[in-house]
Amino acid sequence: MQMIVVPGSASLSLARSLADTLDVPLADVENRRFPDGECYVRLLSSLDGEDAIVVNRAYPDEKIVETLLLQDAVREAGAKRITTVLSYMGYSRQDKLFNPGEAISARAMARMFSLYSDAVVTVDIHDRGILRWFDVPVEDVSGMPALAEKLETMGVEIVLSPDKGALHRARTVGEMLAVPWDHLEKTRLDGEHVVIKPKDLNVKGKIVAIVDDMISTGGTVVTAAGQLRDQGARRIIAACTHGLFVGNALERVRRACDAVISTDTIENPTTSVTVAREIAGVL
Ligand code: R5P
């Protein structure tokens, strides 16, 4: 079975890198909107009997719909097997009931994306517990090794995660760079605000990297950077897999940190590494 990469409109560059890494063709896809805003997709390449790798991010909502339509078009075009690569899985932070009456959004998304897939690949999913809700085999790969390679060229001396739950990310990067790693003590107050308790981290005069799965409003990394500045850090680098940067977040993060880097799961001005190699590794 010949493999072919089918790009979603939000992940063209990642899809191209993936096709190059795998040395397989990239499908031609027409993508436009109807006057009422509804999405239209059409495959212009032949997929008969192929092993199709659909690559798109599941964010914002319109890209979720586009991904579903792509899955349907790929099946209709005769693909033998469909693997859906969700470069960024939206709704993953609502992964439990915080209040009665809510939806477990991450579960709803996982079930829906499983409907038209034989397998799914996610990248640094917010919590690996979400993986159990996919009804097909799923692999989660990490953007941390790719970020670590870039951070190595930036002279990082200590790697921190904003909270204990994300310590495994700091550990992955810290071990690759052979530098110390630790975590801050974050408590979330609401969607935009967090408090980070002071913790003596021995960052004085050092180049520090804060690593996280995503930067959304920037509240977490800006608050963390403030703490580290107060403790005398020389240079602060924010590194994340998914750079959402909602509203003026990028501006705020750039003001608070000396450098900002992210991967191509969500293409944005700070994208400086690709996760194509990690995805290719599990296909
Ligand atoms: C939270 O648990 C995540 O790992 C990130 O720290 C968080 O989602 C970042 O969001 P924001 O940039 O809005 O603080």
PDB file of C-alpha atoms and ligand atoms in Angstrom:
ATOM      1  CA  MET A   1       0.000   0.000   0.000  1.00  0.00           C
ATOM      2  CA  GLN A   2       1.455   3.361  -1.071  1.00  0.00           C
ATOM      3  CA  MET A   3       1.326   6.184   1.472  1.00  0.00           C
ATOM      4  CA  ILE A   4       0.107   9.682   0.618  1.00  0.00           C
ATOM      5  CA  VAL A   5      -0.108  12.745   2.862  1.00  0.00           C
ATOM      6  CA  VAL A   6      -3.356  14.735   2.632  1.00  0.00           C
ATOM      7  CA  PRO A   7      -2.883  18.282   3.952  1.00  0.00           C
ATOM      8  CA  GLY A   8      -5.521  20.280   5.793  1.00  0.00           C
ATOM      9  CA  SER A   9      -5.502  24.006   5.096  1.00  0.00           C
ATOM     10  CA  ALA A  10      -4.179  24.765   8.604  1.00  0.00           C
ATOM     11  CA  SER A  11      -1.215  22.405   8.419  1.00  0.00           C
ATOM     12  CA  LEU A  12       0.264  22.812   4.960  1.00  0.00           C
ATOM     13  CA  SER A  13       3.826  23.309   6.061  1.00  0.00           C
ATOM     14  CA  LEU A  14       3.787  20.397   8.539  1.00  0.00           C
ATOM     15  CA  ALA A  15       2.137  18.145   5.926  1.00  0.00           C
ATOM     16  CA  ARG A  16       4.802  19.092   3.368  1.00  0.00           C
ATOM     17  CA  SER A  17       7.603  18.381   5.860  1.00  0.00           C
ATOM     18  CA  LEU A  18       5.978  15.065   6.728  1.00  0.00           C
ATOM     19  CA  ALA A  19       5.688  14.031   3.077  1.00  0.00           C
ATOM     20  CA  ASP A  20       9.358  14.995   2.548  1.00  0.00           C
ATOM     21  CA  THR A  21      10.461  13.082   5.651  1.00  0.00           C
ATOM     22  CA  LEU A  22       8.522   9.979   4.576  1.00  0.00           C
ATOM     23  CA  ASP A  23       9.494  10.512   0.934  1.00  0.00           C
ATOM     24  CA  VAL A  24       5.878  10.061  -0.197  1.00  0.00           C
ATOM     25  CA  PRO A  25       3.594  12.291  -2.305  1.00  0.00           C
ATOM     26  CA  LEU A  26       1.525  15.175  -0.988  1.00  0.00           C
ATOM     27  CA  ALA A  27      -2.081  15.151  -2.247  1.00  0.00           C
ATOM     28  CA  ASP A  28      -3.540  18.124  -4.023  1.00  0.00           C
ATOM     29  CA  VAL A  29      -6.588  19.439  -2.177  1.00  0.00           C
ATOM     30  CA  GLU A  30      -9.004  22.167  -3.191  1.00  0.00           C
ATOM     31  CA  ASN A  31     -10.243  24.036  -0.200  1.00  0.00           C
ATOM     32  CA  ARG A  32     -12.680  26.922  -0.170  1.00  0.00           C
ATOM     33  CA  ARG A  33     -15.739  28.332   1.541  1.00  0.00           C
ATOM     34  CA  PHE A  34     -19.303  28.653   0.345  1.00  0.00           C
ATOM     35  CA  PRO A  35     -20.864  32.129   0.557  1.00  0.00           C
ATOM     36  CA  ASP A  36     -22.539  31.166   3.841  1.00  0.00           C
ATOM     37  CA  GLY A  37     -19.157  30.260   5.351  1.00  0.00           C
ATOM     38  CA  GLU A  38     -19.475  26.481   5.093  1.00  0.00           C
ATOM     39  CA  CYS A  39     -16.339  24.589   4.180  1.00  0.00           C
ATOM     40  CA  TYR A  40     -15.768  22.771   0.860  1.00  0.00           C
ATOM     41  CA  VAL A  41     -12.965  20.278   0.268  1.00  0.00           C
ATOM     42  CA  ARG A  42     -12.148  18.271  -2.850  1.00  0.00           C
ATOM     43  CA  LEU A  43      -9.303  15.856  -3.440  1.00  0.00           C
ATOM     44  CA  LEU A  44      -7.611  16.418  -6.766  1.00  0.00           C
ATOM     45  CA  SER A  45      -5.175  13.501  -6.440  1.00  0.00           C
ATOM     46  CA  SER A  46      -6.004   9.830  -6.835  1.00  0.00           C
ATOM     47  CA  LEU A  47      -6.160   7.947  -3.526  1.00  0.00           C
ATOM     48  CA  ASP A  48      -7.468   4.607  -4.716  1.00  0.00           C
ATOM     49  CA  GLY A  49      -6.092   1.844  -2.499  1.00  0.00           C
ATOM     50  CA  GLU A  50      -3.699   4.218  -0.750  1.00  0.00           C
ATOM     51  CA  ASP A  51      -2.721   4.585   2.877  1.00  0.00           C
ATOM     52  CA  ALA A  52      -3.838   8.190   3.463  1.00  0.00           C
ATOM     53  CA  ILE A  53      -2.354  10.345   6.197  1.00  0.00           C
ATOM     54  CA  VAL A  54      -4.704  13.295   6.844  1.00  0.00           C
ATOM     55  CA  VAL A  55      -2.851  16.109   8.621  1.00  0.00           C
ATOM     56  CA  ASN A  56      -4.704  19.016  10.198  1.00  0.00           C
ATOM     57  CA  ARG A  57      -5.071  20.786  13.481  1.00  0.00           C
ATOM     58  CA  ALA A  58      -8.331  20.437  15.363  1.00  0.00           C
ATOM     59  CA  TYR A  59      -8.603  24.108  16.220  1.00  0.00           C
ATOM     60  CA  PRO A  60     -10.454  26.392  15.835  1.00  0.00           C
ATOM     61  CA  ASP A  61     -13.904  24.890  15.224  1.00  0.00           C
ATOM     62  CA  GLU A  62     -13.824  25.460  11.452  1.00  0.00           C
ATOM     63  CA  LYS A  63     -10.673  23.314  11.195  1.00  0.00           C
ATOM     64  CA  ILE A  64     -12.438  20.526  13.084  1.00  0.00           C
ATOM     65  CA  VAL A  65     -15.190  20.508  10.468  1.00  0.00           C
ATOM     66  CA  GLU A  66     -12.624  20.651   7.666  1.00  0.00           C
ATOM     67  CA  THR A  67     -10.790  17.650   9.128  1.00  0.00           C
ATOM     68  CA  LEU A  68     -14.019  15.622   9.251  1.00  0.00           C
ATOM     69  CA  LEU A  69     -14.791  16.512   5.640  1.00  0.00           C
ATOM     70  CA  LEU A  70     -11.262  15.545   4.595  1.00  0.00           C
ATOM     71  CA  GLN A  71     -11.607  12.181   6.322  1.00  0.00           C
ATOM     72  CA  ASP A  72     -14.892  11.585   4.481  1.00  0.00           C
ATOM     73  CA  ALA A  73     -13.467  12.675   1.122  1.00  0.00           C
ATOM     74  CA  VAL A  74     -10.433  10.436   1.570  1.00  0.00           C
ATOM     75  CA  ARG A  75     -12.616   7.394   2.321  1.00  0.00           C
ATOM     76  CA  GLU A  76     -14.906   8.233  -0.604  1.00  0.00           C
ATOM     77  CA  ALA A  77     -11.883   8.484  -2.902  1.00  0.00           C
ATOM     78  CA  GLY A  78     -11.063   4.855  -2.128  1.00  0.00           C
ATOM     79  CA  ALA A  79      -8.234   5.077   0.417  1.00  0.00           C
ATOM     80  CA  LYS A  80      -7.636   1.667   2.023  1.00  0.00           C
ATOM     81  CA  ARG A  81      -6.523   3.074   5.315  1.00  0.00           C
ATOM     82  CA  ILE A  82      -6.818   6.493   6.992  1.00  0.00           C
ATOM     83  CA  THR A  83      -4.559   7.812   9.694  1.00  0.00           C
ATOM     84  CA  THR A  84      -5.561  11.194  11.083  1.00  0.00           C
ATOM     85  CA  VAL A  85      -2.738  13.336  12.432  1.00  0.00           C
ATOM     86  CA  LEU A  86      -4.207  15.930  14.781  1.00  0.00           C
ATOM     87  CA  SER A  87      -1.241  18.243  15.062  1.00  0.00           C
ATOM     88  CA  TYR A  88      -3.029  20.155  17.818  1.00  0.00           C
ATOM     89  CA  MET A  89      -6.121  18.723  19.431  1.00  0.00           C
ATOM     90  CA  GLY A  90      -8.475  21.465  20.506  1.00  0.00           C
ATOM     91  CA  TYR A  91     -10.815  21.023  23.476  1.00  0.00           C
ATOM     92  CA  SER A  92      -8.256  18.846  25.229  1.00  0.00           C
ATOM     93  CA  ARG A  93      -8.164  21.005  28.345  1.00  0.00           C
ATOM     94  CA  GLN A  94     -11.840  20.252  29.101  1.00  0.00           C
ATOM     95  CA  ASP A  95     -11.009  16.645  29.912  1.00  0.00           C
ATOM     96  CA  LYS A  96     -13.199  16.191  32.978  1.00  0.00           C
ATOM     97  CA  LEU A  97     -16.255  17.645  34.646  1.00  0.00           C
ATOM     98  CA  PHE A  98     -15.179  20.788  36.433  1.00  0.00           C
ATOM     99  CA  ASN A  99     -18.859  21.577  37.149  1.00  0.00           C
ATOM    100  CA  PRO A 100     -22.000  19.436  36.945  1.00  0.00           C
ATOM    101  CA  GLY A 101     -23.782  19.627  33.617  1.00  0.00           C
ATOM    102  CA  GLU A 102     -20.671  20.220  31.497  1.00  0.00           C
ATOM    103  CA  ALA A 103     -19.509  18.236  28.483  1.00  0.00           C
ATOM    104  CA  ILE A 104     -16.294  16.246  28.631  1.00  0.00           C
ATOM    105  CA  SER A 105     -15.232  17.960  25.435  1.00  0.00           C
ATOM    106  CA  ALA A 106     -11.962  16.078  24.938  1.00  0.00           C
ATOM    107  CA  ARG A 107     -13.857  12.765  25.014  1.00  0.00           C
ATOM    108  CA  ALA A 108     -16.452  14.010  22.513  1.00  0.00           C
ATOM    109  CA  MET A 109     -13.677  15.095  20.127  1.00  0.00           C
ATOM    110  CA  ALA A 110     -11.724  11.841  20.500  1.00  0.00           C
ATOM    111  CA  ARG A 111     -14.811   9.761  19.700  1.00  0.00           C
ATOM    112  CA  MET A 112     -15.741  11.915  16.732  1.00  0.00           C
ATOM    113  CA  PHE A 113     -12.282  11.842  15.126  1.00  0.00           C
ATOM    114  CA  SER A 114     -12.201   8.056  15.562  1.00  0.00           C
ATOM    115  CA  LEU A 115     -15.323   7.590  13.422  1.00  0.00           C
ATOM    116  CA  TYR A 116     -13.572   7.949  10.057  1.00  0.00           C
ATOM    117  CA  SER A 117     -10.044   6.883  11.035  1.00  0.00           C
ATOM    118  CA  ASP A 118      -8.198   3.609  11.275  1.00  0.00           C
ATOM    119  CA  ALA A 119      -5.621   5.248  13.523  1.00  0.00           C
ATOM    120  CA  VAL A 120      -4.896   8.645  15.059  1.00  0.00           C
ATOM    121  CA  VAL A 121      -1.678  10.473  15.908  1.00  0.00           C
ATOM    122  CA  THR A 122      -1.668  13.408  18.332  1.00  0.00           C
ATOM    123  CA  VAL A 123       1.186  15.685  19.331  1.00  0.00           C
ATOM    124  CA  ASP A 124       1.796  16.578  22.970  1.00  0.00           C
ATOM    125  CA  ILE A 125      -1.815  16.051  23.857  1.00  0.00           C
ATOM    126  CA  HIS A 126      -2.646  18.052  26.955  1.00  0.00           C
ATOM    127  CA  ASP A 127      -3.120  14.915  29.068  1.00  0.00           C
ATOM    128  CA  ARG A 128      -2.344  11.398  27.911  1.00  0.00           C
ATOM    129  CA  GLY A 129      -5.464  10.170  29.779  1.00  0.00           C
ATOM    130  CA  ILE A 130      -7.469  11.538  26.836  1.00  0.00           C
ATOM    131  CA  LEU A 131      -5.970   8.854  24.591  1.00  0.00           C
ATOM    132  CA  ARG A 132      -8.214   6.187  26.143  1.00  0.00           C
ATOM    133  CA  TRP A 133     -11.253   7.832  24.568  1.00  0.00           C
ATOM    134  CA  PHE A 134     -10.186   7.211  20.981  1.00  0.00           C
ATOM    135  CA  ASP A 135     -11.916   4.141  19.563  1.00  0.00           C
ATOM    136  CA  VAL A 136      -8.980   3.358  17.238  1.00  0.00           C
ATOM    137  CA  PRO A 137      -5.268   2.870  17.926  1.00  0.00           C
ATOM    138  CA  VAL A 138      -3.682   6.204  18.853  1.00  0.00           C
ATOM    139  CA  GLU A 139      -0.100   7.399  19.376  1.00  0.00           C
ATOM    140  CA  ASP A 140       0.882  10.646  21.034  1.00  0.00           C
ATOM    141  CA  VAL A 141       4.278  12.012  20.028  1.00  0.00           C
ATOM    142  CA  SER A 142       6.170  14.835  21.688  1.00  0.00           C
ATOM    143  CA  GLY A 143       7.484  18.082  20.279  1.00  0.00           C
ATOM    144  CA  MET A 144       9.974  18.329  23.153  1.00  0.00           C
ATOM    145  CA  PRO A 145      12.894  16.559  21.411  1.00  0.00           C
ATOM    146  CA  ALA A 146      12.648  18.921  18.438  1.00  0.00           C
ATOM    147  CA  LEU A 147      12.438  21.938  20.754  1.00  0.00           C
ATOM    148  CA  ALA A 148      15.400  20.615  22.757  1.00  0.00           C
ATOM    149  CA  GLU A 149      17.583  20.573  19.636  1.00  0.00           C
ATOM    150  CA  LYS A 150      16.803  24.233  19.061  1.00  0.00           C
ATOM    151  CA  LEU A 151      17.249  25.136  22.751  1.00  0.00           C
ATOM    152  CA  GLU A 152      20.663  23.484  22.713  1.00  0.00           C
ATOM    153  CA  THR A 153      21.832  26.121  20.222  1.00  0.00           C
ATOM    154  CA  MET A 154      20.583  28.851  22.593  1.00  0.00           C
ATOM    155  CA  GLY A 155      22.839  27.972  25.513  1.00  0.00           C
ATOM    156  CA  VAL A 156      20.075  26.948  27.938  1.00  0.00           C
ATOM    157  CA  GLU A 157      21.381  26.190  31.432  1.00  0.00           C
ATOM    158  CA  ILE A 158      18.202  25.120  33.255  1.00  0.00           C
ATOM    159  CA  VAL A 159      14.791  23.900  32.038  1.00  0.00           C
ATOM    160  CA  LEU A 160      11.550  24.505  33.937  1.00  0.00           C
ATOM    161  CA  SER A 161       7.914  23.514  33.530  1.00  0.00           C
ATOM    162  CA  PRO A 162       5.232  25.873  34.874  1.00  0.00           C
ATOM    163  CA  ASP A 163       3.735  23.185  37.112  1.00  0.00           C
ATOM    164  CA  LYS A 164       4.443  19.743  38.490  1.00  0.00           C
ATOM    165  CA  GLY A 165       2.042  18.021  36.070  1.00  0.00           C
ATOM    166  CA  ALA A 166       4.190  19.114  33.133  1.00  0.00           C
ATOM    167  CA  LEU A 167       7.486  18.167  34.764  1.00  0.00           C
ATOM    168  CA  HIS A 168       7.965  15.251  32.342  1.00  0.00           C
ATOM    169  CA  ARG A 169       8.363  17.805  29.545  1.00  0.00           C
ATOM    170  CA  ALA A 170      11.072  19.707  31.402  1.00  0.00           C
ATOM    171  CA  ARG A 171      12.748  16.386  32.170  1.00  0.00           C
ATOM    172  CA  THR A 172      12.769  15.308  28.511  1.00  0.00           C
ATOM    173  CA  VAL A 173      14.390  18.573  27.447  1.00  0.00           C
ATOM    174  CA  GLY A 174      16.701  18.803  30.472  1.00  0.00           C
ATOM    175  CA  GLU A 175      17.994  15.272  29.939  1.00  0.00           C
ATOM    176  CA  MET A 176      18.617  15.881  26.243  1.00  0.00           C
ATOM    177  CA  LEU A 177      20.553  19.048  27.059  1.00  0.00           C
ATOM    178  CA  ALA A 178      22.235  17.474  30.099  1.00  0.00           C
ATOM    179  CA  VAL A 179      21.219  20.455  32.266  1.00  0.00           C
ATOM    180  CA  PRO A 180      19.128  20.599  35.472  1.00  0.00           C
ATOM    181  CA  TRP A 181      15.321  20.593  35.206  1.00  0.00           C
ATOM    182  CA  ASP A 182      12.619  21.476  37.720  1.00  0.00           C
ATOM    183  CA  HIS A 183       9.096  22.858  37.958  1.00  0.00           C
ATOM    184  CA  LEU A 184       7.373  25.989  39.192  1.00  0.00           C
ATOM    185  CA  GLU A 185       4.285  25.932  41.423  1.00  0.00           C
ATOM    186  CA  LYS A 186       1.364  27.168  39.340  1.00  0.00           C
ATOM    187  CA  THR A 187      -2.242  27.555  40.460  1.00  0.00           C
ATOM    188  CA  ARG A 188      -4.823  28.581  37.856  1.00  0.00           C
ATOM    189  CA  LEU A 189      -7.283  31.266  39.007  1.00  0.00           C
ATOM    190  CA  ASP A 190      -9.322  31.473  35.782  1.00  0.00           C
ATOM    191  CA  GLY A 191      -8.930  31.132  32.020  1.00  0.00           C
ATOM    192  CA  GLU A 192      -6.401  33.966  31.814  1.00  0.00           C
ATOM    193  CA  HIS A 193      -4.817  34.316  35.228  1.00  0.00           C
ATOM    194  CA  VAL A 194      -2.485  32.085  37.193  1.00  0.00           C
ATOM    195  CA  VAL A 195      -0.399  32.568  40.321  1.00  0.00           C
ATOM    196  CA  ILE A 196       3.049  31.076  40.588  1.00  0.00           C
ATOM    197  CA  LYS A 197       4.388  30.648  44.091  1.00  0.00           C
ATOM    198  CA  PRO A 198       8.012  31.685  44.576  1.00  0.00           C
ATOM    199  CA  LYS A 199      10.317  28.667  44.655  1.00  0.00           C
ATOM    200  CA  ASP A 200      14.073  28.915  45.041  1.00  0.00           C
ATOM    201  CA  LEU A 201      15.369  27.511  41.776  1.00  0.00           C
ATOM    202  CA  ASN A 202      18.941  28.714  41.515  1.00  0.00           C
ATOM    203  CA  VAL A 203      18.371  30.609  38.276  1.00  0.00           C
ATOM    204  CA  LYS A 204      20.456  33.686  39.150  1.00  0.00           C
ATOM    205  CA  GLY A 205      22.571  34.759  36.166  1.00  0.00           C
ATOM    206  CA  LYS A 206      21.375  31.769  34.103  1.00  0.00           C
ATOM    207  CA  ILE A 207      19.758  31.213  30.728  1.00  0.00           C
ATOM    208  CA  VAL A 208      16.431  29.588  31.571  1.00  0.00           C
ATOM    209  CA  ALA A 209      13.949  27.806  29.305  1.00  0.00           C
ATOM    210  CA  ILE A 210      10.287  27.491  30.311  1.00  0.00           C
ATOM    211  CA  VAL A 211       8.759  24.573  28.387  1.00  0.00           C
ATOM    212  CA  ASP A 212       5.048  23.842  28.069  1.00  0.00           C
ATOM    213  CA  ASP A 213       2.637  21.999  25.808  1.00  0.00           C
ATOM    214  CA  MET A 214       0.938  25.230  24.749  1.00  0.00           C
ATOM    215  CA  ILE A 215       0.894  28.973  25.135  1.00  0.00           C
ATOM    216  CA  SER A 216      -2.656  30.242  24.828  1.00  0.00           C
ATOM    217  CA  THR A 217      -3.348  33.567  26.593  1.00  0.00           C
ATOM    218  CA  GLY A 218       0.276  33.680  27.699  1.00  0.00           C
ATOM    219  CA  GLY A 219      -0.830  34.108  31.331  1.00  0.00           C
ATOM    220  CA  THR A 220       1.208  31.115  32.491  1.00  0.00           C
ATOM    221  CA  VAL A 221       4.496  31.907  30.812  1.00  0.00           C
ATOM    222  CA  VAL A 222       4.331  35.670  31.506  1.00  0.00           C
ATOM    223  CA  THR A 223       3.745  35.015  35.218  1.00  0.00           C
ATOM    224  CA  ALA A 224       6.499  32.392  35.291  1.00  0.00           C
ATOM    225  CA  ALA A 225       8.920  34.754  33.549  1.00  0.00           C
ATOM    226  CA  GLY A 226       8.133  37.452  36.137  1.00  0.00           C
ATOM    227  CA  GLN A 227       9.070  35.060  38.952  1.00  0.00           C
ATOM    228  CA  LEU A 228      12.293  34.068  37.238  1.00  0.00           C
ATOM    229  CA  ARG A 229      13.273  37.700  36.587  1.00  0.00           C
ATOM    230  CA  ASP A 230      12.708  38.441  40.288  1.00  0.00           C
ATOM    231  CA  GLN A 231      15.106  35.586  41.047  1.00  0.00           C
ATOM    232  CA  GLY A 232      17.762  37.081  38.763  1.00  0.00           C
ATOM    233  CA  ALA A 233      17.510  34.914  35.611  1.00  0.00           C
ATOM    234  CA  ARG A 234      19.791  36.371  32.899  1.00  0.00           C
ATOM    235  CA  ARG A 235      17.817  35.291  29.855  1.00  0.00           C
ATOM    236  CA  ILE A 236      14.381  33.659  29.634  1.00  0.00           C
ATOM    237  CA  ILE A 237      13.282  31.557  26.676  1.00  0.00           C
ATOM    238  CA  ALA A 238       9.672  30.409  26.321  1.00  0.00           C
ATOM    239  CA  ALA A 239       9.309  27.168  24.348  1.00  0.00           C
ATOM    240  CA  CYS A 240       6.069  25.386  23.575  1.00  0.00           C
ATOM    241  CA  THR A 241       4.776  22.760  21.194  1.00  0.00           C
ATOM    242  CA  HIS A 242       1.526  24.558  20.342  1.00  0.00           C
ATOM    243  CA  GLY A 243       1.729  28.322  19.932  1.00  0.00           C
ATOM    244  CA  LEU A 244      -1.911  29.417  20.036  1.00  0.00           C
ATOM    245  CA  PHE A 245      -1.173  32.997  21.126  1.00  0.00           C
ATOM    246  CA  VAL A 246      -4.753  34.199  21.447  1.00  0.00           C
ATOM    247  CA  GLY A 247      -5.434  37.945  21.278  1.00  0.00           C
ATOM    248  CA  ASN A 248      -2.281  39.926  22.070  1.00  0.00           C
ATOM    249  CA  ALA A 249      -0.594  36.980  23.822  1.00  0.00           C
ATOM    250  CA  LEU A 250       2.422  36.914  21.544  1.00  0.00           C
ATOM    251  CA  GLU A 251       3.153  40.575  22.203  1.00  0.00           C
ATOM    252  CA  ARG A 252       2.859  40.019  25.966  1.00  0.00           C
ATOM    253  CA  VAL A 253       5.059  36.923  25.925  1.00  0.00           C
ATOM    254  CA  ARG A 254       7.672  38.676  23.802  1.00  0.00           C
ATOM    255  CA  ARG A 255       7.740  41.549  26.292  1.00  0.00           C
ATOM    256  CA  ALA A 256       8.186  39.160  29.229  1.00  0.00           C
ATOM    257  CA  CYS A 257      10.722  36.782  27.644  1.00  0.00           C
ATOM    258  CA  ASP A 258      13.926  37.229  25.659  1.00  0.00           C
ATOM    259  CA  ALA A 259      12.983  34.647  23.037  1.00  0.00           C
ATOM    260  CA  VAL A 260       9.928  32.571  22.127  1.00  0.00           C
ATOM    261  CA  ILE A 261       9.961  29.356  20.082  1.00  0.00           C
ATOM    262  CA  SER A 262       7.317  26.838  19.069  1.00  0.00           C
ATOM    263  CA  THR A 263       6.774  23.952  16.652  1.00  0.00           C
ATOM    264  CA  ASP A 264       4.810  23.769  13.413  1.00  0.00           C
ATOM    265  CA  THR A 265       1.730  22.082  14.942  1.00  0.00           C
ATOM    266  CA  ILE A 266       0.211  25.559  14.785  1.00  0.00           C
ATOM    267  CA  GLU A 267       2.078  27.728  12.319  1.00  0.00           C
ATOM    268  CA  ASN A 268       2.773  31.151  13.828  1.00  0.00           C
ATOM    269  CA  PRO A 269       5.555  33.761  13.826  1.00  0.00           C
ATOM    270  CA  THR A 270       7.537  31.884  16.511  1.00  0.00           C
ATOM    271  CA  THR A 271       7.495  28.513  14.727  1.00  0.00           C
ATOM    272  CA  SER A 272      11.094  27.435  14.448  1.00  0.00           C
ATOM    273  CA  VAL A 273      11.111  23.620  14.513  1.00  0.00           C
ATOM    274  CA  THR A 274       9.100  20.846  12.886  1.00  0.00           C
ATOM    275  CA  VAL A 275       7.593  17.768  14.508  1.00  0.00           C
ATOM    276  CA  ALA A 276       7.497  15.916  11.156  1.00  0.00           C
ATOM    277  CA  ARG A 277      10.277  13.525  12.208  1.00  0.00           C
ATOM    278  CA  GLU A 278       8.442  12.544  15.412  1.00  0.00           C
ATOM    279  CA  ILE A 279       5.172  11.923  13.521  1.00  0.00           C
ATOM    280  CA  ALA A 280       6.933  10.005  10.746  1.00  0.00           C
ATOM    281  CA  GLY A 281       8.481   7.801  13.415  1.00  0.00           C
ATOM    282  CA  VAL A 282       5.106   6.326  14.432  1.00  0.00           C
ATOM    283  CA  LEU A 283       3.496   6.007  10.997  1.00  0.00           C
TER     284      LEU A 283
HETATM  285  C1  R5P B   1      -2.051  24.094  31.224  1.00  0.00           C
HETATM  286  O1  R5P B   1      -2.220  23.162  31.958  1.00  0.00           O
HETATM  287  C2  R5P B   1      -1.187  24.072  30.016  1.00  0.00           C
HETATM  288  O2  R5P B   1      -0.162  23.140  30.107  1.00  0.00           O
HETATM  289  C3  R5P B   1      -0.613  25.441  29.743  1.00  0.00           C
HETATM  290  O3  R5P B   1       0.248  25.804  30.807  1.00  0.00           O
HETATM  291  C4  R5P B   1      -1.698  26.450  29.633  1.00  0.00           C
HETATM  292  O4  R5P B   1      -2.759  25.940  28.913  1.00  0.00           O
HETATM  293  C5  R5P B   1      -1.192  27.698  28.986  1.00  0.00           C
HETATM  294  O5  R5P B   1      -2.270  28.570  28.860  1.00  0.00           O
HETATM  295  P1  R5P B   1      -2.087  30.119  28.996  1.00  0.00           P
HETATM  296  O6  R5P B   1      -1.050  30.532  28.004  1.00  0.00           O
HETATM  297  O7  R5P B   1      -3.445  30.671  28.681  1.00  0.00           O
HETATM  298  O8  R5P B   1      -1.677  30.405  30.411  1.00  0.00           O
END
